[in-house]
Coordinates of C-alpha atoms in Angstrom, one line a residue:
X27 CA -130.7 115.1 -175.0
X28 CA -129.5 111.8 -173.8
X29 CA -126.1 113.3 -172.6
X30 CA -128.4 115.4 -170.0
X31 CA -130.8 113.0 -168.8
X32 CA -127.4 110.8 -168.1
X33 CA -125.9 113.8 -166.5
X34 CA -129.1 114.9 -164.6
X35 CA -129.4 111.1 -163.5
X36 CA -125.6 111.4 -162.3
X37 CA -126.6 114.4 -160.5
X38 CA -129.4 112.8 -158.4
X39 CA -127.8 109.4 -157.9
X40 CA -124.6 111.7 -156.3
X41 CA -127.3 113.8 -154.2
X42 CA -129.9 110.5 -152.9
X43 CA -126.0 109.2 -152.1
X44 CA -125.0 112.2 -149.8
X45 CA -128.7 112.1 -148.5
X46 CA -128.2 108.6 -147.2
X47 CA -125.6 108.9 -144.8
X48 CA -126.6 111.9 -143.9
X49 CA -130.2 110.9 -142.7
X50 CA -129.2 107.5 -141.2
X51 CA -126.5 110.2 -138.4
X52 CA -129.2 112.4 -138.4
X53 CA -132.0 109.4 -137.0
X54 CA -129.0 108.2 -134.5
X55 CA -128.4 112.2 -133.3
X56 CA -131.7 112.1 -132.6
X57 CA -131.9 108.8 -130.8
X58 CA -129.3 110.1 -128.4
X59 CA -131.3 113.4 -127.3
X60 CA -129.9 115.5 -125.1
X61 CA -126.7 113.5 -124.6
X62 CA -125.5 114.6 -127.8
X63 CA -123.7 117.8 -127.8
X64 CA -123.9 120.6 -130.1
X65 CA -121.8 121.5 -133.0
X66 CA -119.0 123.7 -132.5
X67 CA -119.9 126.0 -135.8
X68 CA -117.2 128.1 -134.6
X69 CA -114.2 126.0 -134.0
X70 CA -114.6 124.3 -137.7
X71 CA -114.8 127.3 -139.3
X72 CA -111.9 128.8 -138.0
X73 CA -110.1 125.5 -138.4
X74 CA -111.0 125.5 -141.9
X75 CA -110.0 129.4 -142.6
X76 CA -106.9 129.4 -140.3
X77 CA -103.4 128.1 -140.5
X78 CA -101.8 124.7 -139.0
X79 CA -99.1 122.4 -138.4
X80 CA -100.2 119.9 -140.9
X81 CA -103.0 119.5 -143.8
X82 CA -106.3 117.9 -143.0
X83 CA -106.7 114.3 -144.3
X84 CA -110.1 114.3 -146.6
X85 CA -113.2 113.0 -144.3
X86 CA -111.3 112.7 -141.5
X87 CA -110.0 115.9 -139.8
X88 CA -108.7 114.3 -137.2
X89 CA -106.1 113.2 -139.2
X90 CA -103.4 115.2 -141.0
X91 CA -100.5 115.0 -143.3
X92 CA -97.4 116.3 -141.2
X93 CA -95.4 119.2 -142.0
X94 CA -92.2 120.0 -141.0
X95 CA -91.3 122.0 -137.5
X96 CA -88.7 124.6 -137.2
X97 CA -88.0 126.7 -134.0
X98 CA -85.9 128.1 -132.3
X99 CA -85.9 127.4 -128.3
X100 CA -84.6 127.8 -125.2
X101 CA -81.0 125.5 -126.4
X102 CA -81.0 126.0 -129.8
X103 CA -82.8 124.9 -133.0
X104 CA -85.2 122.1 -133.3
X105 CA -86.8 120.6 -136.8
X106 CA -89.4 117.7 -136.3
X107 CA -92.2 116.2 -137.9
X108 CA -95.6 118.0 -137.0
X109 CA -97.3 114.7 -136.1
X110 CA -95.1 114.3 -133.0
X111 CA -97.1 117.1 -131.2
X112 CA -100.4 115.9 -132.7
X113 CA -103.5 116.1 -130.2
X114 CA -101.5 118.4 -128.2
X115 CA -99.0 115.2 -127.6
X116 CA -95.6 116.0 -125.7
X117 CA -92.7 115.4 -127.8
X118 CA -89.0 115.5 -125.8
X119 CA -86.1 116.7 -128.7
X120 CA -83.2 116.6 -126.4
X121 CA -83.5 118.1 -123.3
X122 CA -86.2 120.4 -124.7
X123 CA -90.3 119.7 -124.8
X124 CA -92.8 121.1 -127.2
X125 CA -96.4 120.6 -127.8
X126 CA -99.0 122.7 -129.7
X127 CA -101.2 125.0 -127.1
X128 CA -104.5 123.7 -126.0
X129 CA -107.5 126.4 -126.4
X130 CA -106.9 128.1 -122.9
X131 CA -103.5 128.9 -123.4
X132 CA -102.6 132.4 -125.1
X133 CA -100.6 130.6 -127.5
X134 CA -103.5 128.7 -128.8
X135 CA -102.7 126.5 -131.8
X136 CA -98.8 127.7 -132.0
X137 CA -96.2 125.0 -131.1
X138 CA -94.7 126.3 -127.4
X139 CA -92.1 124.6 -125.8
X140 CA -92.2 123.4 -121.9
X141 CA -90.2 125.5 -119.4
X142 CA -90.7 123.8 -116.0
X143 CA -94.2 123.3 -116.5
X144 CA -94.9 127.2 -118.1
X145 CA -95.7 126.8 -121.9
X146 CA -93.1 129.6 -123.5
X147 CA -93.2 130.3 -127.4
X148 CA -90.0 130.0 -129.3
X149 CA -88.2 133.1 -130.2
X150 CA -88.1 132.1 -134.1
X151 CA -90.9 129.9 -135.7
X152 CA -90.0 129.2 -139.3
X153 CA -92.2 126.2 -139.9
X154 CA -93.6 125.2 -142.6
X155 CA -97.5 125.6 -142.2
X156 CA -100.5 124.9 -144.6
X157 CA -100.7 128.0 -145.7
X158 CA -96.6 128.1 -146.1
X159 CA -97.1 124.9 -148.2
X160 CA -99.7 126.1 -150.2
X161 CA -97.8 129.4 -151.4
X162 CA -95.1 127.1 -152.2
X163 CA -97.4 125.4 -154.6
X164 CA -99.0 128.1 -156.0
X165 CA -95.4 129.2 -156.8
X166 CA -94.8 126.5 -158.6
X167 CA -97.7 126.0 -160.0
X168 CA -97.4 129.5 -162.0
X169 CA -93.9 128.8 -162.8
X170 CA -95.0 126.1 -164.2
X171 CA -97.8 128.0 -166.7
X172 CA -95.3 131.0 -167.6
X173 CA -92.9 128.1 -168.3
X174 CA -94.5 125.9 -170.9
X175 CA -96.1 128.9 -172.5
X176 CA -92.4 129.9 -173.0
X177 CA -91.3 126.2 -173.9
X178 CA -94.1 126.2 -176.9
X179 CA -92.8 129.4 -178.6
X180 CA -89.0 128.1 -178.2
X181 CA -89.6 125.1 -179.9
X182 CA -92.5 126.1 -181.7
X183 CA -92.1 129.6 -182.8
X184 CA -94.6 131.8 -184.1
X185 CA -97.2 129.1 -183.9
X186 CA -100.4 129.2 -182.2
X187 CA -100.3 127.0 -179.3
X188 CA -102.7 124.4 -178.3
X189 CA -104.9 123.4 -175.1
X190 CA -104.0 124.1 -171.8
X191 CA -100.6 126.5 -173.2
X192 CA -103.4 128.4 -175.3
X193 CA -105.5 129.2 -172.6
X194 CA -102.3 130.8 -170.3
X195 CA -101.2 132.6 -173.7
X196 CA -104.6 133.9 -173.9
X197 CA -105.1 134.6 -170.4
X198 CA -101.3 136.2 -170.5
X199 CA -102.3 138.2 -173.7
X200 CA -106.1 139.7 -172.3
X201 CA -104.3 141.1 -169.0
X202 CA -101.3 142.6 -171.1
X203 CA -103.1 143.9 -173.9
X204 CA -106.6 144.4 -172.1
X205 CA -104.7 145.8 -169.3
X206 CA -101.0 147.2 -168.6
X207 CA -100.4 148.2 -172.0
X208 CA -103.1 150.7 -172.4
X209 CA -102.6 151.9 -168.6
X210 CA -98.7 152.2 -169.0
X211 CA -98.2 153.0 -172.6
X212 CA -94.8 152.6 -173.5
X213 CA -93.9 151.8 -170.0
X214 CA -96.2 148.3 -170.0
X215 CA -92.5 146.1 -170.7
X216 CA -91.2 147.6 -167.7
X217 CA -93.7 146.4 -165.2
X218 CA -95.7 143.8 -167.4
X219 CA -93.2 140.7 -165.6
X220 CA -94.8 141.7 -161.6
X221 CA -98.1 142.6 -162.8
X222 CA -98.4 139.5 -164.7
X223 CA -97.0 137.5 -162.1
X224 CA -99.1 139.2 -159.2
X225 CA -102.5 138.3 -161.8
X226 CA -101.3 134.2 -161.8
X227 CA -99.9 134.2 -158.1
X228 CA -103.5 135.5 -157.0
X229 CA -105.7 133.3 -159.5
X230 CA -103.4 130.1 -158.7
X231 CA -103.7 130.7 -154.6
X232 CA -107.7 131.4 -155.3
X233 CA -108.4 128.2 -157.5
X234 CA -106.4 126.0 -154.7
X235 CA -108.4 127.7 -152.3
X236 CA -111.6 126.0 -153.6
X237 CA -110.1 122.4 -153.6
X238 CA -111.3 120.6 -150.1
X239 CA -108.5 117.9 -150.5
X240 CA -104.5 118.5 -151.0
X241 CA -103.1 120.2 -152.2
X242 CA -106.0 123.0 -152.4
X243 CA -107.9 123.7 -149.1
X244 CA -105.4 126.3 -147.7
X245 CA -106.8 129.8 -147.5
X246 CA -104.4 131.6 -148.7
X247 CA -106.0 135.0 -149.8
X248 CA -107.8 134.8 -147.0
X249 CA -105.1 135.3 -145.2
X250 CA -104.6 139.0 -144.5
X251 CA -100.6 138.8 -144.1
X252 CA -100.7 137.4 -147.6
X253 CA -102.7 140.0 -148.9
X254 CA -100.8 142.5 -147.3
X255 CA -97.2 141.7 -148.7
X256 CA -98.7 141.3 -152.3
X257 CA -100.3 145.0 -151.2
X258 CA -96.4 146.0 -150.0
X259 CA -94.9 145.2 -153.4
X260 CA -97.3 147.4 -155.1
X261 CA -96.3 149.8 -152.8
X262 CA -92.7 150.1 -152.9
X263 CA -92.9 149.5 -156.8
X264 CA -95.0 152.9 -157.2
X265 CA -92.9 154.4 -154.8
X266 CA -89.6 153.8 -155.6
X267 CA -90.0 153.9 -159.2
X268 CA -92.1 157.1 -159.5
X269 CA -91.1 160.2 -161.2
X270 CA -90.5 163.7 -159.7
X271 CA -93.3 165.0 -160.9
X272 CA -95.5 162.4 -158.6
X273 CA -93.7 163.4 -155.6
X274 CA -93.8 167.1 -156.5
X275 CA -98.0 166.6 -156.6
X276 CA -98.2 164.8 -153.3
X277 CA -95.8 167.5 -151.5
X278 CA -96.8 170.9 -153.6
X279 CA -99.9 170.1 -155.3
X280 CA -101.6 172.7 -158.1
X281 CA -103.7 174.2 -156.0
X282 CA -104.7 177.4 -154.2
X283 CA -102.0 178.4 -151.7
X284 CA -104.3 178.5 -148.8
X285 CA -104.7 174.7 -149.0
X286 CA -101.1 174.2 -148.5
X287 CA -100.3 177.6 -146.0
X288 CA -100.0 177.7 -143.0
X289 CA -102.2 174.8 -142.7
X290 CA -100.7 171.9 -145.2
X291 CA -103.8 170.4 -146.1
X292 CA -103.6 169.3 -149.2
X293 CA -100.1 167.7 -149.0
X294 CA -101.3 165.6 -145.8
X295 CA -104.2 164.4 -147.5
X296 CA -101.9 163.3 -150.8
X297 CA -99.2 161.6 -148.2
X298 CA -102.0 159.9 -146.3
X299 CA -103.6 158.3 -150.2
X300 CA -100.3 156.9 -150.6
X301 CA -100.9 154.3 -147.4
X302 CA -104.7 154.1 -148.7
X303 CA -103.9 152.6 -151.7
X304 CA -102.2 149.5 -150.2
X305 CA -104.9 149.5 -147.8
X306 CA -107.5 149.1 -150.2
X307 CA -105.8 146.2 -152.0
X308 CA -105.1 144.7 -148.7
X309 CA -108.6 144.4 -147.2
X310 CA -110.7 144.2 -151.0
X311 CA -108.6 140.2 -151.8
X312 CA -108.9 139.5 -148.3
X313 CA -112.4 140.0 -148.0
X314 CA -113.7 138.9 -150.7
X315 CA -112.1 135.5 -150.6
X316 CA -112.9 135.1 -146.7
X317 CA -116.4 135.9 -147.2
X318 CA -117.1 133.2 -150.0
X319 CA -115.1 130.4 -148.3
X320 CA -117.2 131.4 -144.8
X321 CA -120.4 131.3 -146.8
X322 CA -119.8 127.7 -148.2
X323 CA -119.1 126.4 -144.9
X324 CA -122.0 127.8 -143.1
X325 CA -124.2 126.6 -145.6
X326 CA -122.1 123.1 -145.2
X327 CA -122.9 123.2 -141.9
X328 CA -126.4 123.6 -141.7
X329 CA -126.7 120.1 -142.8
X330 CA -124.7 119.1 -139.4
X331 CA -126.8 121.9 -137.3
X332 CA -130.6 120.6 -138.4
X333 CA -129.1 116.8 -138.1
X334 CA -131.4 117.0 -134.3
X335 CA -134.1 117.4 -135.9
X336 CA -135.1 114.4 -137.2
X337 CA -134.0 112.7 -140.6
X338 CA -136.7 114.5 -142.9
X339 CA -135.7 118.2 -141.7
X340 CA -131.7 116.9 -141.9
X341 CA -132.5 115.5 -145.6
X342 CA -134.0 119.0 -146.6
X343 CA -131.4 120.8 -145.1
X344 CA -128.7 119.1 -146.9
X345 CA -130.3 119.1 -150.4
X346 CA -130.7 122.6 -150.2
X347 CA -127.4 122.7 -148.7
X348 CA -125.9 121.7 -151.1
X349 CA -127.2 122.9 -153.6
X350 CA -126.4 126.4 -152.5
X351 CA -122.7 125.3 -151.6
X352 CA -122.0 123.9 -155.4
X353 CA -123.4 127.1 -156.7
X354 CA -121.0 129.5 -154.8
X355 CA -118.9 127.1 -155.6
X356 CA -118.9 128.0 -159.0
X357 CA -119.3 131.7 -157.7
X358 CA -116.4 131.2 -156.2
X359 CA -114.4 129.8 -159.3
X360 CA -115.4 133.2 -161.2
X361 CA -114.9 135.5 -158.4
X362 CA -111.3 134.0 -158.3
X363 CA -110.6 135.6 -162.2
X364 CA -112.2 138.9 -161.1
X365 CA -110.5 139.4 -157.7
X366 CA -106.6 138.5 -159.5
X367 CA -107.9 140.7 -162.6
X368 CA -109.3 143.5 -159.7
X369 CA -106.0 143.5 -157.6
X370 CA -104.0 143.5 -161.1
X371 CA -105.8 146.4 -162.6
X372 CA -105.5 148.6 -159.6
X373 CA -102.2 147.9 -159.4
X374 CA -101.2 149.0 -162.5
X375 CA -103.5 152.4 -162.0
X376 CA -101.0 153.3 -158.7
X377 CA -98.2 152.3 -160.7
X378 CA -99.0 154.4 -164.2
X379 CA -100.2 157.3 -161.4
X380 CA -96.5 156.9 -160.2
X381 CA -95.1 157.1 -163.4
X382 CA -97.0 160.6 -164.4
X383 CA -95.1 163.2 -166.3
X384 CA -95.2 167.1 -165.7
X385 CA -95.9 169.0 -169.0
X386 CA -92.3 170.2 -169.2
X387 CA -90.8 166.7 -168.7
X388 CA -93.3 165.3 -171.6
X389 CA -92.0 167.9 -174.0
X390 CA -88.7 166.7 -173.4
X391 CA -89.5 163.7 -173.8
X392 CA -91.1 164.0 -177.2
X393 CA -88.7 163.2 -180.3
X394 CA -88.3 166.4 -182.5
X395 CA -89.7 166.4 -185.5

């Protein structure tokens, strides 16, 4: 009982603290009237969900740590630090200038390089961006899991592990045994090393997703180019692995002959489910994961929204606020597991699909008694 008052008090002393600040702006917005200007709801969302140059300092986003620039322009190749076009600031490499477009320009936000006086995009941009960085660290960050789980039984054996290398053996055991194995049968050893790794590539880039400060805050899978390559490998694993009997459904199905002459119904409809499927797992991670970071900073931002209207509106705005935000927050942190365990599931559905066996092959494929 003690434990939770002290954690309940915690609670309230962290709240009246965020309160505080937030009702003495509120009283000076107010002050100011009509001088001061609105806030662009917009612009900071798709700041926040988009890409960059550079990772956004904690309470102060006009700030950022600088990443590394690599293009390819009008005289060759350029690599400079991101804060020397900060603020859309000119910076002269050479005999070449580059700055990052301004809003009005059709380039907006992309590094462009200055032609006599006409902004032109380099022909090759292979910087490293947020959201560049941030799959670098979620890379390593799951090599790092698969690898000490791996260390333990090397030097450990047959032993149960401990901790934080239990819970990745238990996580690593629930998705093989809960899932691939019974989906793939004897086939599960074949594709268990990419489904297992898809399952911690997702969960990793979803949990950093939900940290404001570095080196979480990129949006990875809500990024739908992310999405769709994870989609792609899927896709050419089925594929290219499948049997004949799968292509031999999708091109001469079992069914009645006027479904696939003159007319080849059926076998259009089984091509077109084989770009469906990648679809599907393209735009269901994507989704999900944009919608709960866009919910969090909406509600965020009704704290900075009511902040004209006085410091008693603003103070009930943010508790509630906040309140809502640190519970999708921990929505978040669950939907994270489901959507990796979702995309990994389906995955291995399209691949076992692909790796179906006519009744003649099966037979064949049955030891003799």
């Amino acid at each position: 009982m003690e434990t939770t008052k002290h954690i309940f008090t915690l609670l309230a002393l962290s709240v009246m603290a965020l309160l505080l600040p937030l009702g003495a702006m509120a009283a000076v917005s107010s002050d100011e009237g009509e001088k001061q200007e609105g806030v662009d709801a917009q612009g900071i969302i798709f700041e926040h969900l988009g890409d960059g140059y550079g990772w956004e300092v904690p309470f102060n986003h006009h700030e950022r740590i600088p990443l590394p620039v690599i293009v390819w322009g009008t005289d060759g190749l350029h690599v400079f630090s991101s804060s020397r076009v900060t603020h859309g600031d000119l910076w002269r490499d050479g005999n070449a200038e580059f700055r990052i477009a301004g809003k009005d320009s059709p380039y907006k936000g992309k590094v462009v390089e200055i032609v006599d006086g006409t902004e032109v995009k380099p022909s090759v941009d292979i910087s490293i961006t947020k959201n560049v960085c941030g799959v670098f660290i979620a890379v390593l960050l799951c090599v790092w899991c698969i690898l000490s789980v791996a260390r333990w039984h090397k030097t450990q054996g047959v032993k149960a592990p401990r901790r934080m290398v239990g819970a990745i053996e238990f996580v690593i055991l629930f998705i093989y045994d809960g899932v691939i194995r019974p989906t793939l049968k004897e086939k599960a050893p074949r594709f268990a090393p990419y489904l297992l790794t898809v399952f911690f590539f997702i969960l990793m880039m979803n949990l950093l997703g939900l940290i404001v400060i570095f080196p979480g805050g990129a949006n990875l899978t809500g990024n739908i180019a992310v999405t769709l390559v994870l989609a792609l490998l899927t896709f050419f694993i089925t594929n290219l692995c499948a049997t004949k009997h799968y292509w031999k459904e999708i091109f001469n199905p079992e069914v009645p002959w006027w479904l696939k002459w003159p007319l080849p119904i059926m076998p259009v409809i089984e091509l077109f489910g084989i770009f469906t499927k990648p679809a599907a797992l393209t735009v269901r991670l994507f989704a999900n994961m944009m919608g709960g970071h866009m919910i969090v900073i909406v509600l965020t931002l009704l704290i900075f929204i009511f902040a004209f209207m006085g410091p008693v509106v603003t103070g009930a705005t943010a508790v509630v606020s906040i309140l809502f935000s640190v519970f999708m927050l921990c929505i978040d942190v669950l939907v994270s597991f489901i959507q990796a365990y979702v995309f990994t599931m389906l995955s291995t559905l399209f691949i076992a699909l692909g790796q179906e066996e006519g009744h003649a092959e099966a037979h064949e494929a049955q030891p003799e008694a």
